[in-house]
Structure formats: C-alpha cells, structure tokens
CSV table of C-alpha atoms and ligand atoms in Angstrom, one decimal:
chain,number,residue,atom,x,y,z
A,1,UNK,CA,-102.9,307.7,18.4
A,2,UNK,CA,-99.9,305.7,19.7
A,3,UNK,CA,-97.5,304.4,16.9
A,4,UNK,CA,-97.0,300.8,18.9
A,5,UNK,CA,-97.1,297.3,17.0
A,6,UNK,CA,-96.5,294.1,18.6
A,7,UNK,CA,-93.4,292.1,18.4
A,8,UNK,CA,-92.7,288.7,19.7
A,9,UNK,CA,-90.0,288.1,21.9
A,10,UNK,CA,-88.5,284.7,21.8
A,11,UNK,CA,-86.7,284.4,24.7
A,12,UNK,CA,-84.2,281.7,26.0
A,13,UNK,CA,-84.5,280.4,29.6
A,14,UNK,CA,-82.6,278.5,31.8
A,15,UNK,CA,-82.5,278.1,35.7
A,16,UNK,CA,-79.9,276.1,37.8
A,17,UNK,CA,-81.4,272.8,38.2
A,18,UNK,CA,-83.3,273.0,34.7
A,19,UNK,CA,-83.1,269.7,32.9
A,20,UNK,CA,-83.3,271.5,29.6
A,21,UNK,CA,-83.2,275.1,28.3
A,22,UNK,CA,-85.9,276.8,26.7
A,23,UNK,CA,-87.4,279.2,24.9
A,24,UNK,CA,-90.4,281.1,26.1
A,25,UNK,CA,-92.2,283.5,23.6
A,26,UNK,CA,-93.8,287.0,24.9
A,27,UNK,CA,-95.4,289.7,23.0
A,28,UNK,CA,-94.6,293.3,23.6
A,29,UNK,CA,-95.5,296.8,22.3
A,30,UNK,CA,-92.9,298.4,20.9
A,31,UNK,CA,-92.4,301.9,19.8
A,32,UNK,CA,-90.3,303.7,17.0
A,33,UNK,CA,-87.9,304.2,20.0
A,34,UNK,CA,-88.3,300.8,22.6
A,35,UNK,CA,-84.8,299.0,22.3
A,36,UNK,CA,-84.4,295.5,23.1
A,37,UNK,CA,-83.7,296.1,26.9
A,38,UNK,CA,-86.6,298.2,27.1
A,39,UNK,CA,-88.8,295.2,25.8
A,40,UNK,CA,-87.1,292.7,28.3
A,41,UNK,CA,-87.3,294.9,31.5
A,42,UNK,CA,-91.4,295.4,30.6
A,43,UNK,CA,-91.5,291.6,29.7
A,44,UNK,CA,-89.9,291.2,33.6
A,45,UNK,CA,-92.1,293.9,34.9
A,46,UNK,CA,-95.5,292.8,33.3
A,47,UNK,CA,-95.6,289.2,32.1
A,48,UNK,CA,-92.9,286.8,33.8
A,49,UNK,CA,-91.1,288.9,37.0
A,50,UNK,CA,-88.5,285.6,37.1
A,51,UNK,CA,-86.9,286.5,33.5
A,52,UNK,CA,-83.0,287.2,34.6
A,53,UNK,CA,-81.3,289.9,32.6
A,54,UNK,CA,-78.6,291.9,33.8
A,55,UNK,CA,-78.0,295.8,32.8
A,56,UNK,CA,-77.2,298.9,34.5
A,57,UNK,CA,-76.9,302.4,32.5
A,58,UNK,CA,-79.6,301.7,29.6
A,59,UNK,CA,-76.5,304.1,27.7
A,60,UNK,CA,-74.2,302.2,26.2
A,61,UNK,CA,-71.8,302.9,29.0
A,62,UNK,CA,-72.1,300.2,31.7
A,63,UNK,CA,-71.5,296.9,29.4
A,64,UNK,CA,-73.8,294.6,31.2
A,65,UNK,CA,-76.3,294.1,28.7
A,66,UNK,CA,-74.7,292.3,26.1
A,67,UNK,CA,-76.6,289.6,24.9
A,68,UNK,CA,-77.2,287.8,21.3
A,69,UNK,CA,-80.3,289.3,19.2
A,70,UNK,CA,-81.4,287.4,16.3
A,71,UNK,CA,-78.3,285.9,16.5
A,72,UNK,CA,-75.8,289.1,16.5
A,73,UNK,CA,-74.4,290.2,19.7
A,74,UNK,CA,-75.4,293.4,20.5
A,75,UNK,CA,-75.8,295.6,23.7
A,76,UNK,CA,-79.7,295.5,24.5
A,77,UNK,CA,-79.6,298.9,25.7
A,78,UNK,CA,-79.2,300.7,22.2
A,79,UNK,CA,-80.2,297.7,20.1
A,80,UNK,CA,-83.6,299.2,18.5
A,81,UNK,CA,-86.2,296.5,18.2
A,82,UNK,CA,-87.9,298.0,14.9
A,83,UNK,CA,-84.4,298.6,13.0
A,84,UNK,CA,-84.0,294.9,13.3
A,85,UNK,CA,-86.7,294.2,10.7
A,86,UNK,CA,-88.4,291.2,12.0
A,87,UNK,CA,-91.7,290.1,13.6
A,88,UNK,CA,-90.0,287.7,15.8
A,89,UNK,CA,-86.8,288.9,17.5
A,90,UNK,CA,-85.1,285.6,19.4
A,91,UNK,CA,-82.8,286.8,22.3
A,92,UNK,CA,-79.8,284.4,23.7
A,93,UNK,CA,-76.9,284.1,26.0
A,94,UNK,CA,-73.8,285.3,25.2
A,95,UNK,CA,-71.9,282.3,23.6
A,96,UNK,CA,-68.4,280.6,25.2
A,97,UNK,CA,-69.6,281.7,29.0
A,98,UNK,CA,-71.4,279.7,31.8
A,99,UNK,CA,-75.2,280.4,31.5
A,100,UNK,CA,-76.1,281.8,35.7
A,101,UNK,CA,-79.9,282.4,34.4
A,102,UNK,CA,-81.9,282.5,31.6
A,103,UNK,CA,-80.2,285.7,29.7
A,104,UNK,CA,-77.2,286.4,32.5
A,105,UNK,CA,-73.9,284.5,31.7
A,106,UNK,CA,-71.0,284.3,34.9
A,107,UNK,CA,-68.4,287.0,33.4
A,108,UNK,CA,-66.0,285.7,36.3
A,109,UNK,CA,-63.3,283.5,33.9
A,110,UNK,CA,-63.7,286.8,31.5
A,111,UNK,CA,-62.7,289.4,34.1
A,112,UNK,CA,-59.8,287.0,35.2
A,113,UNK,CA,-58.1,287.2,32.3
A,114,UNK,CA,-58.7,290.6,31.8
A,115,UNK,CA,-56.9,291.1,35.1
A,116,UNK,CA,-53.6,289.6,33.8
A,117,UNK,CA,-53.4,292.6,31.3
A,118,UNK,CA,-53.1,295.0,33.9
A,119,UNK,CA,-56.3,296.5,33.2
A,120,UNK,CA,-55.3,300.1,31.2
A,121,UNK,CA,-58.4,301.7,32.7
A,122,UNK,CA,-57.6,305.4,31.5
A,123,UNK,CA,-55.7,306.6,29.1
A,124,UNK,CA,-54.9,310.4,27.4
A,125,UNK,CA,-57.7,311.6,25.8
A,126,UNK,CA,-57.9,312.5,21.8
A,127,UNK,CA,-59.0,316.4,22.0
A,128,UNK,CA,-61.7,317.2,19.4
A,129,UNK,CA,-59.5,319.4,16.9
A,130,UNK,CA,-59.6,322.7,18.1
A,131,UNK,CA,-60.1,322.3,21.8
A,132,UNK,CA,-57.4,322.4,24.7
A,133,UNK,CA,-57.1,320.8,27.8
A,134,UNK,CA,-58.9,323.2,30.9
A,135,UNK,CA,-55.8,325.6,32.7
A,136,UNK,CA,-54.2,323.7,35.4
A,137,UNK,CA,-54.6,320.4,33.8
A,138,UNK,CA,-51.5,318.8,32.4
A,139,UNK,CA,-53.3,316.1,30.6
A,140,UNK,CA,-57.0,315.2,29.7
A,141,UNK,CA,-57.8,311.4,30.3
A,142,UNK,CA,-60.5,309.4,30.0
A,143,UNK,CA,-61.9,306.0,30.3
A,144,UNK,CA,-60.5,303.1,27.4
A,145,UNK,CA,-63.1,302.4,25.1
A,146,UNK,CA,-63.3,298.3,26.2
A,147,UNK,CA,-66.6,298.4,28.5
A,148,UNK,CA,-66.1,294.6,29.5
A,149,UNK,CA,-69.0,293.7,28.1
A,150,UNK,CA,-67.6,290.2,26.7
A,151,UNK,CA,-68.9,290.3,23.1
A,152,UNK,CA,-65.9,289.8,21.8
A,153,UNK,CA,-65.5,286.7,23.3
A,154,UNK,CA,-68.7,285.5,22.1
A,155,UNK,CA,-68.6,286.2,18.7
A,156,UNK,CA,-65.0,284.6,18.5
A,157,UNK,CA,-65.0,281.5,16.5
A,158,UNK,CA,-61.8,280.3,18.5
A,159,UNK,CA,-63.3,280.7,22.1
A,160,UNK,CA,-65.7,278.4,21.1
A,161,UNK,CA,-63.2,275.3,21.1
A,162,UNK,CA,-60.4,276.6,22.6
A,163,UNK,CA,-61.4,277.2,26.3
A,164,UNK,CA,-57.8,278.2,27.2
A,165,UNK,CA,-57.3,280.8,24.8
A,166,UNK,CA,-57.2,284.5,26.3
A,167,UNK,CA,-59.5,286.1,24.3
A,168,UNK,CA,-60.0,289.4,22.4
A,169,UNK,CA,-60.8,291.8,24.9
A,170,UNK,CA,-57.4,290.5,26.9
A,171,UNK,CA,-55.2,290.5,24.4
A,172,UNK,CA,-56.7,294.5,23.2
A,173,UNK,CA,-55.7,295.7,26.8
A,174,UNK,CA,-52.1,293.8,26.7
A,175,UNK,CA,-51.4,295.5,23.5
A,176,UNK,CA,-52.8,299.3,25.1
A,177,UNK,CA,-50.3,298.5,28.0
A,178,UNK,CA,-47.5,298.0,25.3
A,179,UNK,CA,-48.4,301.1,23.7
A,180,UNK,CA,-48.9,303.3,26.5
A,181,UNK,CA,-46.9,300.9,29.7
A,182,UNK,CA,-47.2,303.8,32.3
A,183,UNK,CA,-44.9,302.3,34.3
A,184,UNK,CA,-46.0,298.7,34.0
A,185,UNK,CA,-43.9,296.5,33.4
A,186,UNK,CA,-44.6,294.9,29.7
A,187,UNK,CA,-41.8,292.0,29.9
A,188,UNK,CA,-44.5,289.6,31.5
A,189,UNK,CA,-47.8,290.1,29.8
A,190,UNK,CA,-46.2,290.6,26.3
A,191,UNK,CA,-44.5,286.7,27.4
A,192,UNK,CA,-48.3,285.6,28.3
A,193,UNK,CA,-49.4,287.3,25.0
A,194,UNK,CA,-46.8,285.0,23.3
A,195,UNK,CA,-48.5,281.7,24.5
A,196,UNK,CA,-49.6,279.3,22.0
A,197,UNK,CA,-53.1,280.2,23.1
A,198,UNK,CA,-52.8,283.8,23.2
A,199,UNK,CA,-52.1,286.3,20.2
A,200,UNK,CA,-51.3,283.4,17.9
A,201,UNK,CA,-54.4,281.4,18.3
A,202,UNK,CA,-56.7,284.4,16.7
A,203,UNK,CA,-57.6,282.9,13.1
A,204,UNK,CA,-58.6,286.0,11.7
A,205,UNK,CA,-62.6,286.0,11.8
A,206,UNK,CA,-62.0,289.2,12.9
A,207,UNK,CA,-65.6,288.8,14.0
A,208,UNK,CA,-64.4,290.3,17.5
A,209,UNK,CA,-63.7,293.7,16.1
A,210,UNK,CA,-67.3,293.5,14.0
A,211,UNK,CA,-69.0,292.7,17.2
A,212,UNK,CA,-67.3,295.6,19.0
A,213,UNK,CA,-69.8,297.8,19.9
A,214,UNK,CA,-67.0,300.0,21.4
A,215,UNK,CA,-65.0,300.0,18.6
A,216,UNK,CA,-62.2,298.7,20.6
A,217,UNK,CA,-60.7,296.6,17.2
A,218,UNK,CA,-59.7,294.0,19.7
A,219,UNK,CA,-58.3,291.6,16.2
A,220,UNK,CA,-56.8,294.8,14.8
A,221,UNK,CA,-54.8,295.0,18.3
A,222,UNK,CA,-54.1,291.2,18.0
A,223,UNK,CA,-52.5,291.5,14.9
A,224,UNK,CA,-50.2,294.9,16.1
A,225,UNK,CA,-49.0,292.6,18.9
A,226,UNK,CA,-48.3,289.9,16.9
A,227,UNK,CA,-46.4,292.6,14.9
A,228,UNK,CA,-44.7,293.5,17.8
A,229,UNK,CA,-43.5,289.9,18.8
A,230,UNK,CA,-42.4,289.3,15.7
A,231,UNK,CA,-40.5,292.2,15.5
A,232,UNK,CA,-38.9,292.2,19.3
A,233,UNK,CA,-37.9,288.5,18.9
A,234,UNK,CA,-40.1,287.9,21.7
A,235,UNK,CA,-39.2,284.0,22.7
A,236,UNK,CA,-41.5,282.1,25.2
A,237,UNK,CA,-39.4,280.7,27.7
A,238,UNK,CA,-40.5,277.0,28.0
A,239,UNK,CA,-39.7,276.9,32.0
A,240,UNK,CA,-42.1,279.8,32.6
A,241,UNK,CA,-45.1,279.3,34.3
A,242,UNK,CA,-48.4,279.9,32.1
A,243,UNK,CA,-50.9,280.2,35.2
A,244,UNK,CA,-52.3,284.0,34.5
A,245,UNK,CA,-54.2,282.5,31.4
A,246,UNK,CA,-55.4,278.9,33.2
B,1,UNK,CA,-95.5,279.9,24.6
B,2,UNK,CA,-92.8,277.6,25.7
B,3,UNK,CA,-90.4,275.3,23.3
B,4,UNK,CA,-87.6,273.2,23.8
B,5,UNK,CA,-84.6,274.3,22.6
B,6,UNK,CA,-83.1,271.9,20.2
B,7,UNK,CA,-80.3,269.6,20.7
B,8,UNK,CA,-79.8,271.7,24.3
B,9,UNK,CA,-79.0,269.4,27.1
B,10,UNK,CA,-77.3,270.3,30.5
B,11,UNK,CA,-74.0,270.2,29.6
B,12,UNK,CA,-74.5,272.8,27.2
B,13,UNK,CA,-74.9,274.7,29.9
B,14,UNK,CA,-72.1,273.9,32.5
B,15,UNK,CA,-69.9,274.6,29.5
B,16,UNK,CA,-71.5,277.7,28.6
B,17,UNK,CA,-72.7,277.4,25.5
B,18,UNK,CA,-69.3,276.9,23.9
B,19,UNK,CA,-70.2,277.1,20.4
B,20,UNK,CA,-67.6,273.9,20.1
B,21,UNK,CA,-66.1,272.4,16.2
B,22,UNK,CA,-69.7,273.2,14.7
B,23,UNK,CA,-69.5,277.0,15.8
B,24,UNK,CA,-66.8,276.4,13.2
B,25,UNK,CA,-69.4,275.8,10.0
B,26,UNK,CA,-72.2,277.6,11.7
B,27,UNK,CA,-73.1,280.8,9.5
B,28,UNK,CA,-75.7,282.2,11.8
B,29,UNK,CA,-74.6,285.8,12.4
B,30,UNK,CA,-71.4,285.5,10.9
B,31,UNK,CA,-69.7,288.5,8.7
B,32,UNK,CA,-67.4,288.6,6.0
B,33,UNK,CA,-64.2,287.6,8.2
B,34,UNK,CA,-66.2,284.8,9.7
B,35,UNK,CA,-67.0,283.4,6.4
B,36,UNK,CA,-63.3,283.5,5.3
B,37,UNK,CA,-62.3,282.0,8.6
B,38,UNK,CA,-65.3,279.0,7.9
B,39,UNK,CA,-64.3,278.5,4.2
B,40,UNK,CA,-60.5,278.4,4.9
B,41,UNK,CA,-61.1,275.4,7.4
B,42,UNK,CA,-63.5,273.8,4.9
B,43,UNK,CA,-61.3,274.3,1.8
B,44,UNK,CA,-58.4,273.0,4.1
B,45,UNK,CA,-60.5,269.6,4.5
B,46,UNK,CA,-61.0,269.2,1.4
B,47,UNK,CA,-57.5,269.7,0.1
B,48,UNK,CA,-56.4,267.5,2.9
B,49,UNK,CA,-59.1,264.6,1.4
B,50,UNK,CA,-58.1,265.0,-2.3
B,51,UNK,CA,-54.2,264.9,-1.0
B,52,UNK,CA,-54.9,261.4,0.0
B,53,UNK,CA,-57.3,260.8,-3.4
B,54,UNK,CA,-54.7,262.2,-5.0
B,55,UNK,CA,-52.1,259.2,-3.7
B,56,UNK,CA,-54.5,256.3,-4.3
B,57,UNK,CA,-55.3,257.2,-7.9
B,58,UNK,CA,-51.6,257.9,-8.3
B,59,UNK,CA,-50.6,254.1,-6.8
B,60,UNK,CA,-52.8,252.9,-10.0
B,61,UNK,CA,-49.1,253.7,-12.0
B,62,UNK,CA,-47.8,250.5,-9.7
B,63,UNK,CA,-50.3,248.4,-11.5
B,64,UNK,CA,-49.2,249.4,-15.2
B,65,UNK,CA,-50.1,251.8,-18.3
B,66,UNK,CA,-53.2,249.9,-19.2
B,67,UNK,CA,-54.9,250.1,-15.9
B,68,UNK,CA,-54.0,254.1,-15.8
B,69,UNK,CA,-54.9,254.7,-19.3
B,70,UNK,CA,-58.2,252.9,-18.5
B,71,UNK,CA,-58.9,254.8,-15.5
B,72,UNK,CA,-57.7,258.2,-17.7
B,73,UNK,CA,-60.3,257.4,-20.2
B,74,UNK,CA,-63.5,256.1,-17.7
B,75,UNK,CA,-63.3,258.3,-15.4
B,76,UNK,CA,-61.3,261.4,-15.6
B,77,UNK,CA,-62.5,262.7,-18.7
B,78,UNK,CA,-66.0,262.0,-17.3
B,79,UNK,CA,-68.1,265.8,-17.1
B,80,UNK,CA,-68.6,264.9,-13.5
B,81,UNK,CA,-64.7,264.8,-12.7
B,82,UNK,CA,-64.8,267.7,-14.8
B,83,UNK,CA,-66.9,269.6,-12.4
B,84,UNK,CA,-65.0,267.8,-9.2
B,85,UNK,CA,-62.0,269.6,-10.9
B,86,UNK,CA,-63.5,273.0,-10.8
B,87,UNK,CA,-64.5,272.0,-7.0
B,88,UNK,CA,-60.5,271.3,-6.3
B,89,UNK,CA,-59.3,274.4,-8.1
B,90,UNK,CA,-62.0,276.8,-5.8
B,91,UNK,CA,-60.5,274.8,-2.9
B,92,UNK,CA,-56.8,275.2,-3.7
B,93,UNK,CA,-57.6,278.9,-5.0
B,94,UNK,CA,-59.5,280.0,-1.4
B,95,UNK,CA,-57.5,278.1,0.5
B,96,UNK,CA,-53.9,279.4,-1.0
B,97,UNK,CA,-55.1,282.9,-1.4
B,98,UNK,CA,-56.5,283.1,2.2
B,99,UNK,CA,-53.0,281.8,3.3
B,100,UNK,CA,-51.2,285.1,1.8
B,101,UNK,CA,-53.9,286.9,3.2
B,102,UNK,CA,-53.6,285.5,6.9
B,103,UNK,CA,-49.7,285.6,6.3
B,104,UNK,CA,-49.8,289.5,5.7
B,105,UNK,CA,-52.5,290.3,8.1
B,106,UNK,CA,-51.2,287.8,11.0
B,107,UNK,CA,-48.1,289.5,10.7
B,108,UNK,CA,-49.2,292.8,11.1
B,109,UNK,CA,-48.4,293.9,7.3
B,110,UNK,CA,-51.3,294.8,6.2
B,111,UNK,CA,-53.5,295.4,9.8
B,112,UNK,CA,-55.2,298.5,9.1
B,113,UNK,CA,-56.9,297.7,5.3
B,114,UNK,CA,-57.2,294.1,5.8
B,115,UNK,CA,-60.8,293.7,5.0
B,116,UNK,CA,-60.1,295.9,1.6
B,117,UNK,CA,-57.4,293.3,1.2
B,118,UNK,CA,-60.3,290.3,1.8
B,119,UNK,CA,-62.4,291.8,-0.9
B,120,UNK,CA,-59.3,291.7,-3.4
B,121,UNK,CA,-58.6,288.6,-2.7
B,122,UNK,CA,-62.1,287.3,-3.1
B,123,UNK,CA,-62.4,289.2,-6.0
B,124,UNK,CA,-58.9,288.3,-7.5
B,125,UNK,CA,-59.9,284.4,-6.6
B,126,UNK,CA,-63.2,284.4,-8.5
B,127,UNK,CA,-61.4,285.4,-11.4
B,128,UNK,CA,-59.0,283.1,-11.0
B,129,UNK,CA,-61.6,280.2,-10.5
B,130,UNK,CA,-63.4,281.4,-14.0
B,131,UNK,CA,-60.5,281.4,-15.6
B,132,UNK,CA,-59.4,278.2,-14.6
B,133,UNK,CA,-63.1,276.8,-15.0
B,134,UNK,CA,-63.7,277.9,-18.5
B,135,UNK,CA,-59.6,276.7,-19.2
B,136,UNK,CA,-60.7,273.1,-17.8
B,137,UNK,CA,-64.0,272.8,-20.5
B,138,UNK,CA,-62.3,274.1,-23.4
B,139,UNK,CA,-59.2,271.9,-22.8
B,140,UNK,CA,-61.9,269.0,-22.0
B,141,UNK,CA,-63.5,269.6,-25.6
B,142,UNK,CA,-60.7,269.7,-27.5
B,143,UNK,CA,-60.0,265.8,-26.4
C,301,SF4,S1,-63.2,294.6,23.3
C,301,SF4,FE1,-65.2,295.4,22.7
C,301,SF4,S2,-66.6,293.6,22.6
C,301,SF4,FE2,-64.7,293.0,23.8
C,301,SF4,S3,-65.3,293.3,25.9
C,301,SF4,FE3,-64.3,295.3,25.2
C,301,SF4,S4,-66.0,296.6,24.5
C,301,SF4,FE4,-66.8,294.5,24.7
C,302,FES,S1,-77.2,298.7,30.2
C,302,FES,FE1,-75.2,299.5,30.3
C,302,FES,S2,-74.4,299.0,28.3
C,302,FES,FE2,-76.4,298.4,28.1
C-alpha cells in the first residue's frame, strides 16, 4: 500500500504582461520523502507544464531553488512537504527581487553586488579531526559555504526599503576576503563595506543568518566587519566614488 | 483553483516584491531577531509620540497651578492613564534595553552569543516592566 496523502499546493503566478498576480491551487501526492521541489516539478510535469521554477542539483548544492514556503524561505529541494505540518502549503517568490515568472525572481542586481566583494570562491578547508590532507597536496580547499541562493536578501527586513543597501550575502563575502585577502586587495571593498548603506545599514533582525540555509551567518559577519571598521579607523572618503553598490 | 492575490498590482512586481515600510510590522515568518528588530521600531514611535504628548501636557504649567492640578487630578490619576503608563514604561524598557543590545552586538562585542544576549535582555525587561507595573498600582492606591 503506498503511504501518499494529498496536499494542496497554493502556488503564486505571475507572467510578464499579467495585469495581476495570482495564486493558483494544485493537489499533489506526497510521500514521507516528496520535498517541496519534488511536488512543483510533478505539478509542471502533470497538471500545468507553464509553472516556472528554477533548480538545478535537487541537493542542496546548486542554490537555485530558493523560494518562500508557508512564508519561510527555504531551498525547495530539501524542504520536506510533510515536516511542514500543514494541509495547505502556499509557495512565493523570493521577496526584494524582480519577479521573471511565476516562482523565478532575476538574481541579476544580486550577483552584481556579489561581484564587488571579489567573490572568495574557495577557501582552506576545516579537516575533520583526525584526518590529513592527501601526500602531495599542500593545502585542502573547498568551495565557501554561500551557494548564491539570495535568501538572505529576502528575508532581510532592510532590503525591503532600502533598495541600495548591499545586502547580506555581499557583505559575508567582503568580510571572508578581509579574513583570508589572498592577495586581494581589501582597501577598496572594506571602503564600499563602510558606506552608509552597507555594513551599517544591518538593524540586527539577524533574520539573514536564520534564513541561511548554508549556515553562512551572513549578520554574524556584518557585525565582525563592523568590528573591524571600528577598530581600523576605517574613514569613508566623501570624494570616492560609490558606483560598485548602485 | 485560481485567486487573486490581495492588494498585488503590477508594480509590485516591477519592484520585486520589495516587502517596503509594512515588511517592517509584518510578522509572517519572522524569528526572534525579527521581532526585536519590529518592536524596536514600534517602541521607537511610540516614545517619539509621547515625547511630543509629553511637551503639550507639560505647556499646561504656562497656564497656572490650577489648571495642572486640575488636569493631575482628572486625568492622570485616572486607571486608564494608569495602564497608558505601564504602556510607556514597556516602550521606554524595550526600546532602551534593545539599544544596549544593538550597541554591543553592532559593535562587534558581543557577536558570537548575541541571541543568548536577546533572551536576557527580554527576560531582564519583563522583569523590569513587572516591577515597574506593580510599583505604578501600589503607588496609585496609596493616593
Ligand atoms: S549567505 Fe546564505 S542565504 Fe545568503 S546567498 Fe549565501 S547561502 Fe544563500
Ligand atoms: S535545486 Fe540546487 S539547491 Fe535546490
């Protein structure tokens, strides 16, 4: 016997030209394992093929997912739909980003100004205790933990109103370039960081580093920067040009 | 099934669903640091608002002692203004001992065990706000 029960899917939807969004409500079976993304791709492949999501490695991995789930953003991809508890499960947008298509937000501005930090894609890796790097290698490195996936952002209370500020994930990278700089330069994005809409625009929700689902701490690095501007006397040069964060 | 969703028009959209000055008070999804963050700005209003009360019942001393001992006697001693009382000491309470908090956090103090030091503080201000509650009635009964 298959342990399935149905769950309804309330989904938002929103094409270019749309007068209005919507929400459009689909039933699925769902199983003790079916996550959220599995629900949507068989809503897409079975009821309505137009439904627009975006995802790539169903693992966690690939950051594309990231959506808001009975309002709590949350990748799709490892968001279990019975875990959540409710008949009804309403899936949105992420918040503070241009809706493309129903569920898919343009990520462009985001990437921007993660490109002004430099982007610290590696970095050494923490061995588990007891291991050692393989003969031959020098250093173990791996991938950061920030998978882009712009959550933070969303769940920011201050990227809601202030459309200039550079955001969580931006200001996490800026401050993994000031601790490990590996040969950047850190005069520059450390000046940007100082901006009146960068590290000292965060209010605190620390609802960035709750939303994590990297567990990237993106407020915790705010706050170390901040730290760290405080401490180095950091000044903002009022002739500088601001345009990395516009 | 398909709904409207509500209050969604098409600027929503161009600007991406910027959750805009009511994202501010809106406690969907929100955790224990967005709550903080939403009561500090609320309990900053309201300071801000009684700052202002605060003046105008004050410029009642221009008019003389009988008009201020009138107004002592109608209104402030009333169980309502009582309760408005309580209201202003949550507000200053929240809002001042949020302030130390953001002061040490922003400053990267206390970065690592700042939501240990939210739950203090929460808990340090509802005593506080007892205290000051049950200080407020018995000082009102003994009038
Ligand atoms: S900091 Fe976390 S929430 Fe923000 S983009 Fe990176 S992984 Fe996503
Ligand atoms: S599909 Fe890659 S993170 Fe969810």
């Amino acid at each position: 016997m298959s342990d399935t029960t149905s769950v309804t899917f309330r989904v938002h939807r929103y094409k270019q030209g749309d007068e209005d969004p919507h929400h459009d409500r689909f039933a699925v079976e769902v199983g003790p394992r079916t996550t959220v993304l599995d629900a949507l791709t068989a809503i897409r492949r079975t009821q309505d093929p137009t439904l627009t999501l975006r995802h790539s490695c169903f693992h966690a991995s690939c950051g594309t997912c990231g959506m808001k789930v009975n309002d709590h953003e949350v990748l799709a991809c490892v968001t279990n739909v019975r875990e959540l508890g409710t008949d009804e499960v309403r899936v949105e947008p992420l918040d503070n980003a241009p809706v493309v298509s129903d569920l898919v937000v343009d990520m462009g501005p985001f990437y921007a100004r993660f490109d002004v930090a430099e982007r610290p894609l590696v970095r050494e890796s923490e061995l588990v205790p007891g291991s050692h790097t393989a003969a031959g290698v020098p250093q173990s490195m791996r991938y950061e933990d920030c998978i882009e996936c712009g959550i933070c952002v969303s769940a920011c209370p201050i990227a809601g109103t202030d459309p200039a500020y550079l955001g969580p994930a931006a200001l996490a990278a800026i401050d993994r370039v000031r601790q490990e700089p590996r040969g950047v330069d850190v005069g520059p994005i450390m000046r940007l960081a100082d901006d009146p809409h960068a590290a000292w625009r965060c209010h605190l929700a620390f609802e960035c580093t709750e939303a994590c689902p990297s567990n990237v701490d993106p407020a915790g690095h705010i706050m170390q920067l901040r730290r760290s501007l405080f401490a180095r006397g950091w000044r903002r040069p009022s002739a500088e040009p601001q345009g990395a964060r516009r | 099934m398909t709904e409207r969703v509500a209050g969604a028009d098409r600027r929503v959209e161009r600007q991406g669903r910027r959750r805009g000055v009511m994202g501010w008070v809106d406690v969907r999804g929100r955790r224990l640091g967005g709550w903080a963050f939403i009561l500090n700005r609320l309990t900053g209003l309201g300071v801000l608002f009684y700052l202002y009360l605060h003046l105008i019942v004050l410029s009642q001393l221009a008019v003389g002692p009988s008009a201020w001992d009138s107004l002592l006697r109608n209104w402030f001693l009333n169980p309502v203004f009582l309760l408005l009382d309580v209201v202003l000491l949550a507000g200053l309470v929240i809002h001042g001992l949020n302030g130390v908090r953001l002061a040490l956090v922003g400053f990267g103090i206390v970065i690592d065990r700042q939501k240990a030091l939210l739950l203090a503080f929460g808990v340090l201000g509802a005593i506080l706000i007892v205290i000051g509650a049950l200080r407020f009635i018995s000082d009102a009964g003994a009038k």
